[in-house]
Amino acid sequence: MNEEIKFKKFPLLNSKNEPLANITLEHLWADVFALKMKVLKIEGMPRLGEVIQEALKEANRFKARLVMFRLIKGQTASEEISELLTTLGFKKKSERIEFKKSVDELPGDVGSPIKWKNAEELGWSRQEIAKTLKQVAEDDPDTDPNEDPLLFIQDFLSDPVLTSGLHCIHIGFVDDEIAAFTVVQINPKTGWSRISYMGVVPKFRKKNIGVWVHRYSFKVMKSEGGKLYHGGTTSTNIRMIKLFENSGCDKFCEMEEWNYSLNEGVTC
């Protein structure tokens, strides 16, 4: 892309210039974008589809392949938005459960069998990082197996808001073998923290390794000044849900994930 876009807002206002909905198009990585939206007043619904189409046209102008949207259940007009997305050509991908917890209340990783080094310490190239990501993402219900891992890791390496770079990417070893992978990113201004991706190599699954990956990630957050941890997973990923619960994380909402593909001939 010759031009760059990170955020672009599409205001939906009434005749008095009062906001009826907040709609934002955000560039995530490579050719993947996100639509963020919150309806403030139900009177904005009749025109909401037009504004979403404007955002999709902008995504198309930037040669997007995919536009992702997460709908929070129970928010204003969530059921109406779900119906609208279908008419606009979005497809429902999955349902998610979101959790949060104060970072200082999260458990530590004393007793972990994993030895950790970040990609900077290992001197790894992007190709080496992508290769390991592909290993740990095998059979992950929340990952597209056709996604190029080199494109997927761009957001880990360069983010205008969150910490990013090789030092944010951590590789776990058990008996000198690569066993796990986690990416921890924090907003330095607010302390908002996330695990952008975590996974365990298939050989080491069902051995309680995931618990230690999760807890090591918390350790990183604490060391870097994290304040609030926000994480989530698909509603079918029972093991990950149990990890959140066992770490004392609090469920705070349920979401629907929707995708709009610009490669399937859908026009806007």
PDB file of N, CA and C in Angstrom, residues 9-94:
ATOM      1  N   LYS A   9     -12.074   7.073  11.345  1.00  0.00           N
ATOM      2  CA  LYS A   9     -13.404   7.114  11.956  1.00  0.00           C
ATOM      3  C   LYS A   9     -14.462   7.472  10.920  1.00  0.00           C
ATOM      4  N   PHE A  10     -15.639   6.882  11.105  1.00  0.00           N
ATOM      5  CA  PHE A  10     -16.788   7.130  10.242  1.00  0.00           C
ATOM      6  C   PHE A  10     -17.954   7.546  11.147  1.00  0.00           C
ATOM      7  N   PRO A  11     -18.132   8.856  11.364  1.00  0.00           N
ATOM      8  CA  PRO A  11     -19.147   9.309  12.315  1.00  0.00           C
ATOM      9  C   PRO A  11     -20.576   9.112  11.802  1.00  0.00           C
ATOM     10  N   LEU A  12     -21.441   8.697  12.708  1.00  0.00           N
ATOM     11  CA  LEU A  12     -22.869   8.628  12.426  1.00  0.00           C
ATOM     12  C   LEU A  12     -23.543   9.612  13.370  1.00  0.00           C
ATOM     13  N   LEU A  13     -24.024  10.724  12.801  1.00  0.00           N
ATOM     14  CA  LEU A  13     -24.569  11.822  13.599  1.00  0.00           C
ATOM     15  C   LEU A  13     -26.026  12.066  13.245  1.00  0.00           C
ATOM     16  N   ASN A  14     -26.752  12.689  14.177  1.00  0.00           N
ATOM     17  CA  ASN A  14     -28.119  13.111  13.873  1.00  0.00           C
ATOM     18  C   ASN A  14     -28.101  14.548  13.356  1.00  0.00           C
ATOM     19  N   SER A  15     -29.265  15.128  13.141  1.00  0.00           N
ATOM     20  CA  SER A  15     -29.361  16.473  12.570  1.00  0.00           C
ATOM     21  C   SER A  15     -28.754  17.542  13.464  1.00  0.00           C
ATOM     22  N   LYS A  16     -28.568  17.239  14.738  1.00  0.00           N
ATOM     23  CA  LYS A  16     -27.967  18.189  15.676  1.00  0.00           C
ATOM     24  C   LYS A  16     -26.471  17.925  15.874  1.00  0.00           C
ATOM     25  N   ASN A  17     -25.911  17.085  14.991  1.00  0.00           N
ATOM     26  CA  ASN A  17     -24.496  16.692  15.080  1.00  0.00           C
ATOM     27  C   ASN A  17     -24.157  15.940  16.366  1.00  0.00           C
ATOM     28  N   GLU A  18     -25.158  15.266  16.927  1.00  0.00           N
ATOM     29  CA  GLU A  18     -24.938  14.425  18.107  1.00  0.00           C
ATOM     30  C   GLU A  18     -24.617  13.014  17.644  1.00  0.00           C
ATOM     31  N   PRO A  19     -23.638  12.353  18.260  1.00  0.00           N
ATOM     32  CA  PRO A  19     -23.254  11.009  17.814  1.00  0.00           C
ATOM     33  C   PRO A  19     -24.322   9.955  18.106  1.00  0.00           C
ATOM     34  N   LEU A  20     -24.626   9.166  17.096  1.00  0.00           N
ATOM     35  CA  LEU A  20     -25.562   8.044  17.247  1.00  0.00           C
ATOM     36  C   LEU A  20     -24.805   6.713  17.335  1.00  0.00           C
ATOM     37  N   ALA A  21     -23.612   6.674  16.742  1.00  0.00           N
ATOM     38  CA  ALA A  21     -22.784   5.462  16.775  1.00  0.00           C
ATOM     39  C   ALA A  21     -21.343   5.842  16.507  1.00  0.00           C
ATOM     40  N   ASN A  22     -20.434   5.068  17.097  1.00  0.00           N
ATOM     41  CA  ASN A  22     -19.002   5.234  16.847  1.00  0.00           C
ATOM     42  C   ASN A  22     -18.530   4.077  15.979  1.00  0.00           C
ATOM     43  N   ILE A  23     -18.025   4.375  14.796  1.00  0.00           N
ATOM     44  CA  ILE A  23     -17.535   3.355  13.872  1.00  0.00           C
ATOM     45  C   ILE A  23     -16.096   3.697  13.483  1.00  0.00           C
ATOM     46  N   THR A  24     -15.195   2.736  13.600  1.00  0.00           N
ATOM     47  CA  THR A  24     -13.784   2.946  13.265  1.00  0.00           C
ATOM     48  C   THR A  24     -13.267   1.773  12.459  1.00  0.00           C
ATOM     49  N   LEU A  25     -12.499   2.079  11.424  1.00  0.00           N
ATOM     50  CA  LEU A  25     -11.783   1.059  10.661  1.00  0.00           C
ATOM     51  C   LEU A  25     -10.331   1.088  11.119  1.00  0.00           C
ATOM     52  N   GLU A  26      -9.810  -0.065  11.509  1.00  0.00           N
ATOM     53  CA  GLU A  26      -8.440  -0.146  12.016  1.00  0.00           C
ATOM     54  C   GLU A  26      -7.631  -1.153  11.204  1.00  0.00           C
ATOM     55  N   HIS A  27      -6.431  -0.761  10.813  1.00  0.00           N
ATOM     56  CA  HIS A  27      -5.527  -1.685  10.129  1.00  0.00           C
ATOM     57  C   HIS A  27      -4.807  -2.518  11.181  1.00  0.00           C
ATOM     58  N   LEU A  28      -4.935  -3.840  11.111  1.00  0.00           N
ATOM     59  CA  LEU A  28      -4.303  -4.726  12.081  1.00  0.00           C
ATOM     60  C   LEU A  28      -2.917  -5.147  11.613  1.00  0.00           C
ATOM     61  N   TRP A  29      -2.853  -5.894  10.508  1.00  0.00           N
ATOM     62  CA  TRP A  29      -1.570  -6.306   9.947  1.00  0.00           C
ATOM     63  C   TRP A  29      -1.804  -6.680   8.487  1.00  0.00           C
ATOM     64  N   ALA A  30      -0.755  -6.522   7.690  1.00  0.00           N
ATOM     65  CA  ALA A  30      -0.793  -6.913   6.280  1.00  0.00           C
ATOM     66  C   ALA A  30      -2.109  -6.456   5.638  1.00  0.00           C
ATOM     67  N   ASP A  31      -2.920  -7.410   5.147  1.00  0.00           N
ATOM     68  CA  ASP A  31      -4.174  -7.055   4.478  1.00  0.00           C
ATOM     69  C   ASP A  31      -5.396  -7.383   5.342  1.00  0.00           C
ATOM     70  N   VAL A  32      -5.206  -7.364   6.649  1.00  0.00           N
ATOM     71  CA  VAL A  32      -6.291  -7.648   7.597  1.00  0.00           C
ATOM     72  C   VAL A  32      -6.651  -6.377   8.366  1.00  0.00           C
ATOM     73  N   PHE A  33      -7.939  -6.059   8.382  1.00  0.00           N
ATOM     74  CA  PHE A  33      -8.458  -4.870   9.049  1.00  0.00           C
ATOM     75  C   PHE A  33      -9.512  -5.274  10.073  1.00  0.00           C
ATOM     76  N   ALA A  34      -9.822  -4.346  10.972  1.00  0.00           N
ATOM     77  CA  ALA A  34     -10.881  -4.580  11.959  1.00  0.00           C
ATOM     78  C   ALA A  34     -11.882  -3.439  11.907  1.00  0.00           C
ATOM     79  N   LEU A  35     -13.143  -3.776  12.054  1.00  0.00           N
ATOM     80  CA  LEU A  35     -14.207  -2.789  12.185  1.00  0.00           C
ATOM     81  C   LEU A  35     -14.596  -2.735  13.655  1.00  0.00           C
ATOM     82  N   LYS A  36     -14.566  -1.541  14.239  1.00  0.00           N
ATOM     83  CA  LYS A  36     -14.975  -1.373  15.630  1.00  0.00           C
ATOM     84  C   LYS A  36     -16.186  -0.454  15.659  1.00  0.00           C
ATOM     85  N   MET A  37     -17.179  -0.846  16.441  1.00  0.00           N
ATOM     86  CA  MET A  37     -18.445  -0.138  16.358  1.00  0.00           C
ATOM     87  C   MET A  37     -19.209  -0.232  17.671  1.00  0.00           C
ATOM     88  N   LYS A  38     -19.822   0.889  18.043  1.00  0.00           N
ATOM     89  CA  LYS A  38     -20.696   0.907  19.205  1.00  0.00           C
ATOM     90  C   LYS A  38     -21.875   1.813  18.925  1.00  0.00           C
ATOM     91  N   VAL A  39     -23.082   1.252  19.013  1.00  0.00           N
ATOM     92  CA  VAL A  39     -24.299   2.044  18.821  1.00  0.00           C
ATOM     93  C   VAL A  39     -24.632   2.748  20.129  1.00  0.00           C
ATOM     94  N   LEU A  40     -24.752   4.064  20.064  1.00  0.00           N
ATOM     95  CA  LEU A  40     -25.036   4.853  21.262  1.00  0.00           C
ATOM     96  C   LEU A  40     -26.527   5.079  21.437  1.00  0.00           C
ATOM     97  N   LYS A  41     -27.241   5.250  20.296  1.00  0.00           N
ATOM     98  CA  LYS A  41     -28.683   5.476  20.329  1.00  0.00           C
ATOM     99  C   LYS A  41     -29.341   4.643  19.243  1.00  0.00           C
ATOM    100  N   ILE A  42     -30.417   3.967  19.605  1.00  0.00           N
ATOM    101  CA  ILE A  42     -31.086   3.049  18.693  1.00  0.00           C
ATOM    102  C   ILE A  42     -31.587   3.747  17.439  1.00  0.00           C
ATOM    103  N   GLU A  43     -31.818   5.061  17.503  1.00  0.00           N
ATOM    104  CA  GLU A  43     -32.314   5.802  16.336  1.00  0.00           C
ATOM    105  C   GLU A  43     -31.296   5.812  15.199  1.00  0.00           C
ATOM    106  N   GLY A  44     -30.060   5.437  15.482  1.00  0.00           N
ATOM    107  CA  GLY A  44     -29.052   5.403  14.437  1.00  0.00           C
ATOM    108  C   GLY A  44     -29.073   4.149  13.589  1.00  0.00           C
ATOM    109  N   MET A  45     -29.832   3.138  13.995  1.00  0.00           N
ATOM    110  CA  MET A  45     -29.821   1.856  13.297  1.00  0.00           C
ATOM    111  C   MET A  45     -30.209   1.931  11.821  1.00  0.00           C
ATOM    112  N   PRO A  46     -31.234   2.706  11.419  1.00  0.00           N
ATOM    113  CA  PRO A  46     -31.608   2.713   9.999  1.00  0.00           C
ATOM    114  C   PRO A  46     -30.490   3.151   9.053  1.00  0.00           C
ATOM    115  N   ARG A  47     -29.532   3.942   9.548  1.00  0.00           N
ATOM    116  CA  ARG A  47     -28.445   4.437   8.700  1.00  0.00           C
ATOM    117  C   ARG A  47     -27.121   3.728   8.962  1.00  0.00           C
ATOM    118  N   LEU A  48     -27.122   2.794   9.894  1.00  0.00           N
ATOM    119  CA  LEU A  48     -25.871   2.146  10.286  1.00  0.00           C
ATOM    120  C   LEU A  48     -25.247   1.358   9.134  1.00  0.00           C
ATOM    121  N   GLY A  49     -26.095   0.677   8.361  1.00  0.00           N
ATOM    122  CA  GLY A  49     -25.592  -0.119   7.248  1.00  0.00           C
ATOM    123  C   GLY A  49     -24.837   0.721   6.236  1.00  0.00           C
ATOM    124  N   GLU A  50     -25.327   1.941   5.970  1.00  0.00           N
ATOM    125  CA  GLU A  50     -24.668   2.824   5.008  1.00  0.00           C
ATOM    126  C   GLU A  50     -23.266   3.191   5.472  1.00  0.00           C
ATOM    127  N   VAL A  51     -23.123   3.463   6.775  1.00  0.00           N
ATOM    128  CA  VAL A  51     -21.823   3.864   7.303  1.00  0.00           C
ATOM    129  C   VAL A  51     -20.854   2.678   7.301  1.00  0.00           C
ATOM    130  N   ILE A  52     -21.361   1.487   7.633  1.00  0.00           N
ATOM    131  CA  ILE A  52     -20.503   0.298   7.582  1.00  0.00           C
ATOM    132  C   ILE A  52     -20.012   0.078   6.161  1.00  0.00           C
ATOM    133  N   GLN A  53     -20.892   0.275   5.172  1.00  0.00           N
ATOM    134  CA  GLN A  53     -20.486   0.106   3.779  1.00  0.00           C
ATOM    135  C   GLN A  53     -19.408   1.114   3.389  1.00  0.00           C
ATOM    136  N   GLU A  54     -19.495   2.329   3.924  1.00  0.00           N
ATOM    137  CA  GLU A  54     -18.444   3.326   3.672  1.00  0.00           C
ATOM    138  C   GLU A  54     -17.103   2.815   4.188  1.00  0.00           C
ATOM    139  N   ALA A  55     -17.123   2.238   5.383  1.00  0.00           N
ATOM    140  CA  ALA A  55     -15.892   1.712   5.975  1.00  0.00           C
ATOM    141  C   ALA A  55     -15.352   0.549   5.146  1.00  0.00           C
ATOM    142  N   LEU A  56     -16.234  -0.299   4.636  1.00  0.00           N
ATOM    143  CA  LEU A  56     -15.797  -1.433   3.814  1.00  0.00           C
ATOM    144  C   LEU A  56     -15.204  -0.964   2.492  1.00  0.00           C
ATOM    145  N   LYS A  57     -15.778   0.094   1.932  1.00  0.00           N
ATOM    146  CA  LYS A  57     -15.222   0.652   0.695  1.00  0.00           C
ATOM    147  C   LYS A  57     -13.805   1.179   0.942  1.00  0.00           C
ATOM    148  N   GLU A  58     -13.610   1.795   2.111  1.00  0.00           N
ATOM    149  CA  GLU A  58     -12.284   2.300   2.452  1.00  0.00           C
ATOM    150  C   GLU A  58     -11.303   1.138   2.617  1.00  0.00           C
ATOM    151  N   ALA A  59     -11.757   0.060   3.250  1.00  0.00           N
ATOM    152  CA  ALA A  59     -10.910  -1.122   3.393  1.00  0.00           C
ATOM    153  C   ALA A  59     -10.539  -1.682   2.022  1.00  0.00           C
ATOM    154  N   ASN A  60     -11.501  -1.693   1.118  1.00  0.00           N
ATOM    155  CA  ASN A  60     -11.257  -2.178  -0.233  1.00  0.00           C
ATOM    156  C   ASN A  60     -10.246  -1.286  -0.961  1.00  0.00           C
ATOM    157  N   ARG A  61     -10.319   0.016  -0.710  1.00  0.00           N
ATOM    158  CA  ARG A  61      -9.375   0.956  -1.326  1.00  0.00           C
ATOM    159  C   ARG A  61      -7.952   0.663  -0.886  1.00  0.00           C
ATOM    160  N   PHE A  62      -7.808   0.173   0.340  1.00  0.00           N
ATOM    161  CA  PHE A  62      -6.488  -0.179   0.850  1.00  0.00           C
ATOM    162  C   PHE A  62      -6.151  -1.649   0.596  1.00  0.00           C
ATOM    163  N   LYS A  63      -6.938  -2.260  -0.311  1.00  0.00           N
ATOM    164  CA  LYS A  63      -6.681  -3.638  -0.758  1.00  0.00           C
ATOM    165  C   LYS A  63      -6.714  -4.645   0.391  1.00  0.00           C
ATOM    166  N   ALA A  64      -7.676  -4.465   1.289  1.00  0.00           N
ATOM    167  CA  ALA A  64      -7.853  -5.413   2.390  1.00  0.00           C
ATOM    168  C   ALA A  64      -8.336  -6.753   1.849  1.00  0.00           C
ATOM    169  N   ARG A  65      -7.886  -7.800   2.473  1.00  0.00           N
ATOM    170  CA  ARG A  65      -8.387  -9.146   2.174  1.00  0.00           C
ATOM    171  C   ARG A  65      -9.509  -9.529   3.125  1.00  0.00           C
ATOM    172  N   LEU A  66      -9.389  -9.052   4.383  1.00  0.00           N
ATOM    173  CA  LEU A  66     -10.333  -9.460   5.417  1.00  0.00           C
ATOM    174  C   LEU A  66     -10.605  -8.303   6.369  1.00  0.00           C
ATOM    175  N   VAL A  67     -11.889  -8.139   6.720  1.00  0.00           N
ATOM    176  CA  VAL A  67     -12.284  -7.173   7.745  1.00  0.00           C
ATOM    177  C   VAL A  67     -12.955  -7.963   8.868  1.00  0.00           C
ATOM    178  N   MET A  68     -12.417  -7.846  10.071  1.00  0.00           N
ATOM    179  CA  MET A  68     -12.930  -8.587  11.222  1.00  0.00           C
ATOM    180  C   MET A  68     -13.771  -7.667  12.108  1.00  0.00           C
ATOM    181  N   PHE A  69     -14.795  -8.241  12.740  1.00  0.00           N
ATOM    182  CA  PHE A  69     -15.622  -7.465  13.661  1.00  0.00           C
ATOM    183  C   PHE A  69     -16.034  -8.335  14.842  1.00  0.00           C
ATOM    184  N   ARG A  70     -15.926  -7.774  16.045  1.00  0.00           N
ATOM    185  CA  ARG A  70     -16.361  -8.479  17.250  1.00  0.00           C
ATOM    186  C   ARG A  70     -17.576  -7.775  17.843  1.00  0.00           C
ATOM    187  N   LEU A  71     -18.667  -8.514  17.925  1.00  0.00           N
ATOM    188  CA  LEU A  71     -19.929  -7.984  18.434  1.00  0.00           C
ATOM    189  C   LEU A  71     -20.098  -8.419  19.886  1.00  0.00           C
ATOM    190  N   ILE A  72     -20.213  -7.451  20.777  1.00  0.00           N
ATOM    191  CA  ILE A  72     -20.413  -7.756  22.193  1.00  0.00           C
ATOM    192  C   ILE A  72     -21.895  -8.022  22.438  1.00  0.00           C
ATOM    193  N   LYS A  73     -22.201  -9.207  22.910  1.00  0.00           N
ATOM    194  CA  LYS A  73     -23.593  -9.562  23.177  1.00  0.00           C
ATOM    195  C   LYS A  73     -24.149  -8.714  24.325  1.00  0.00           C
ATOM    196  N   GLY A  74     -25.396  -8.301  24.183  1.00  0.00           N
ATOM    197  CA  GLY A  74     -26.054  -7.556  25.253  1.00  0.00           C
ATOM    198  C   GLY A  74     -25.900  -6.054  25.169  1.00  0.00           C
ATOM    199  N   GLN A  75     -25.033  -5.568  24.266  1.00  0.00           N
ATOM    200  CA  GLN A  75     -24.919  -4.128  24.100  1.00  0.00           C
ATOM    201  C   GLN A  75     -26.097  -3.607  23.284  1.00  0.00           C
ATOM    202  N   THR A  76     -26.250  -2.295  23.248  1.00  0.00           N
ATOM    203  CA  THR A  76     -27.358  -1.682  22.520  1.00  0.00           C
ATOM    204  C   THR A  76     -27.440  -2.208  21.093  1.00  0.00           C
ATOM    205  N   ALA A  77     -28.605  -2.733  20.729  1.00  0.00           N
ATOM    206  CA  ALA A  77     -28.922  -3.178  19.367  1.00  0.00           C
ATOM    207  C   ALA A  77     -28.042  -4.338  18.886  1.00  0.00           C
ATOM    208  N   SER A  78     -27.495  -5.146  19.791  1.00  0.00           N
ATOM    209  CA  SER A  78     -26.596  -6.221  19.357  1.00  0.00           C
ATOM    210  C   SER A  78     -27.305  -7.238  18.454  1.00  0.00           C
ATOM    211  N   GLU A  79     -28.562  -7.556  18.754  1.00  0.00           N
ATOM    212  CA  GLU A  79     -29.291  -8.512  17.921  1.00  0.00           C
ATOM    213  C   GLU A  79     -29.564  -7.931  16.539  1.00  0.00           C
ATOM    214  N   GLU A  80     -29.926  -6.650  16.495  1.00  0.00           N
ATOM    215  CA  GLU A  80     -30.183  -5.993  15.207  1.00  0.00           C
ATOM    216  C   GLU A  80     -28.904  -5.892  14.381  1.00  0.00           C
ATOM    217  N   ILE A  81     -27.781  -5.626  15.048  1.00  0.00           N
ATOM    218  CA  ILE A  81     -26.495  -5.545  14.342  1.00  0.00           C
ATOM    219  C   ILE A  81     -26.130  -6.902  13.753  1.00  0.00           C
ATOM    220  N   SER A  82     -26.365  -7.973  14.507  1.00  0.00           N
ATOM    221  CA  SER A  82     -26.078  -9.324  14.029  1.00  0.00           C
ATOM    222  C   SER A  82     -26.835  -9.612  12.730  1.00  0.00           C
ATOM    223  N   GLU A  83     -28.113  -9.228  12.687  1.00  0.00           N
ATOM    224  CA  GLU A  83     -28.916  -9.423  11.478  1.00  0.00           C
ATOM    225  C   GLU A  83     -28.395  -8.558  10.333  1.00  0.00           C
ATOM    226  N   LEU A  84     -28.011  -7.320  10.646  1.00  0.00           N
ATOM    227  CA  LEU A  84     -27.508  -6.402   9.631  1.00  0.00           C
ATOM    228  C   LEU A  84     -26.218  -6.917   9.005  1.00  0.00           C
ATOM    229  N   LEU A  85     -25.320  -7.459   9.819  1.00  0.00           N
ATOM    230  CA  LEU A  85     -24.046  -7.960   9.311  1.00  0.00           C
ATOM    231  C   LEU A  85     -24.252  -9.042   8.253  1.00  0.00           C
ATOM    232  N   THR A  86     -25.243  -9.901   8.488  1.00  0.00           N
ATOM    233  CA  THR A  86     -25.540 -10.965   7.523  1.00  0.00           C
ATOM    234  C   THR A  86     -25.964 -10.383   6.187  1.00  0.00           C
ATOM    235  N   THR A  87     -26.804  -9.363   6.227  1.00  0.00           N
ATOM    236  CA  THR A  87     -27.280  -8.759   4.975  1.00  0.00           C
ATOM    237  C   THR A  87     -26.160  -8.041   4.227  1.00  0.00           C
ATOM    238  N   LEU A  88     -25.139  -7.594   4.953  1.00  0.00           N
ATOM    239  CA  LEU A  88     -24.030  -6.872   4.330  1.00  0.00           C
ATOM    240  C   LEU A  88     -22.944  -7.800   3.791  1.00  0.00           C
ATOM    241  N   GLY A  89     -23.073  -9.089   4.061  1.00  0.00           N
ATOM    242  CA  GLY A  89     -22.103 -10.042   3.531  1.00  0.00           C
ATOM    243  C   GLY A  89     -21.082 -10.555   4.528  1.00  0.00           C
ATOM    244  N   PHE A  90     -21.227 -10.172   5.802  1.00  0.00           N
ATOM    245  CA  PHE A  90     -20.346 -10.718   6.840  1.00  0.00           C
ATOM    246  C   PHE A  90     -20.749 -12.163   7.127  1.00  0.00           C
ATOM    247  N   LYS A  91     -19.777 -12.959   7.574  1.00  0.00           N
ATOM    248  CA  LYS A  91     -20.049 -14.338   7.970  1.00  0.00           C
ATOM    249  C   LYS A  91     -19.605 -14.542   9.414  1.00  0.00           C
ATOM    250  N   LYS A  92     -20.458 -15.168  10.196  1.00  0.00           N
ATOM    251  CA  LYS A  92     -20.120 -15.404  11.598  1.00  0.00           C
ATOM    252  C   LYS A  92     -19.079 -16.512  11.686  1.00  0.00           C
ATOM    253  N   LYS A  93     -17.950 -16.204  12.330  1.00  0.00           N
ATOM    254  CA  LYS A  93     -16.855 -17.161  12.445  1.00  0.00           C
ATOM    255  C   LYS A  93     -16.976 -18.003  13.704  1.00  0.00           C
ATOM    256  N   SER A  94     -17.195 -17.352  14.851  1.00  0.00           N
ATOM    257  CA  SER A  94     -17.223 -18.085  16.113  1.00  0.00           C
ATOM    258  C   SER A  94     -17.779 -17.195  17.215  1.00  0.00           C
TER     259      SER A  94
END
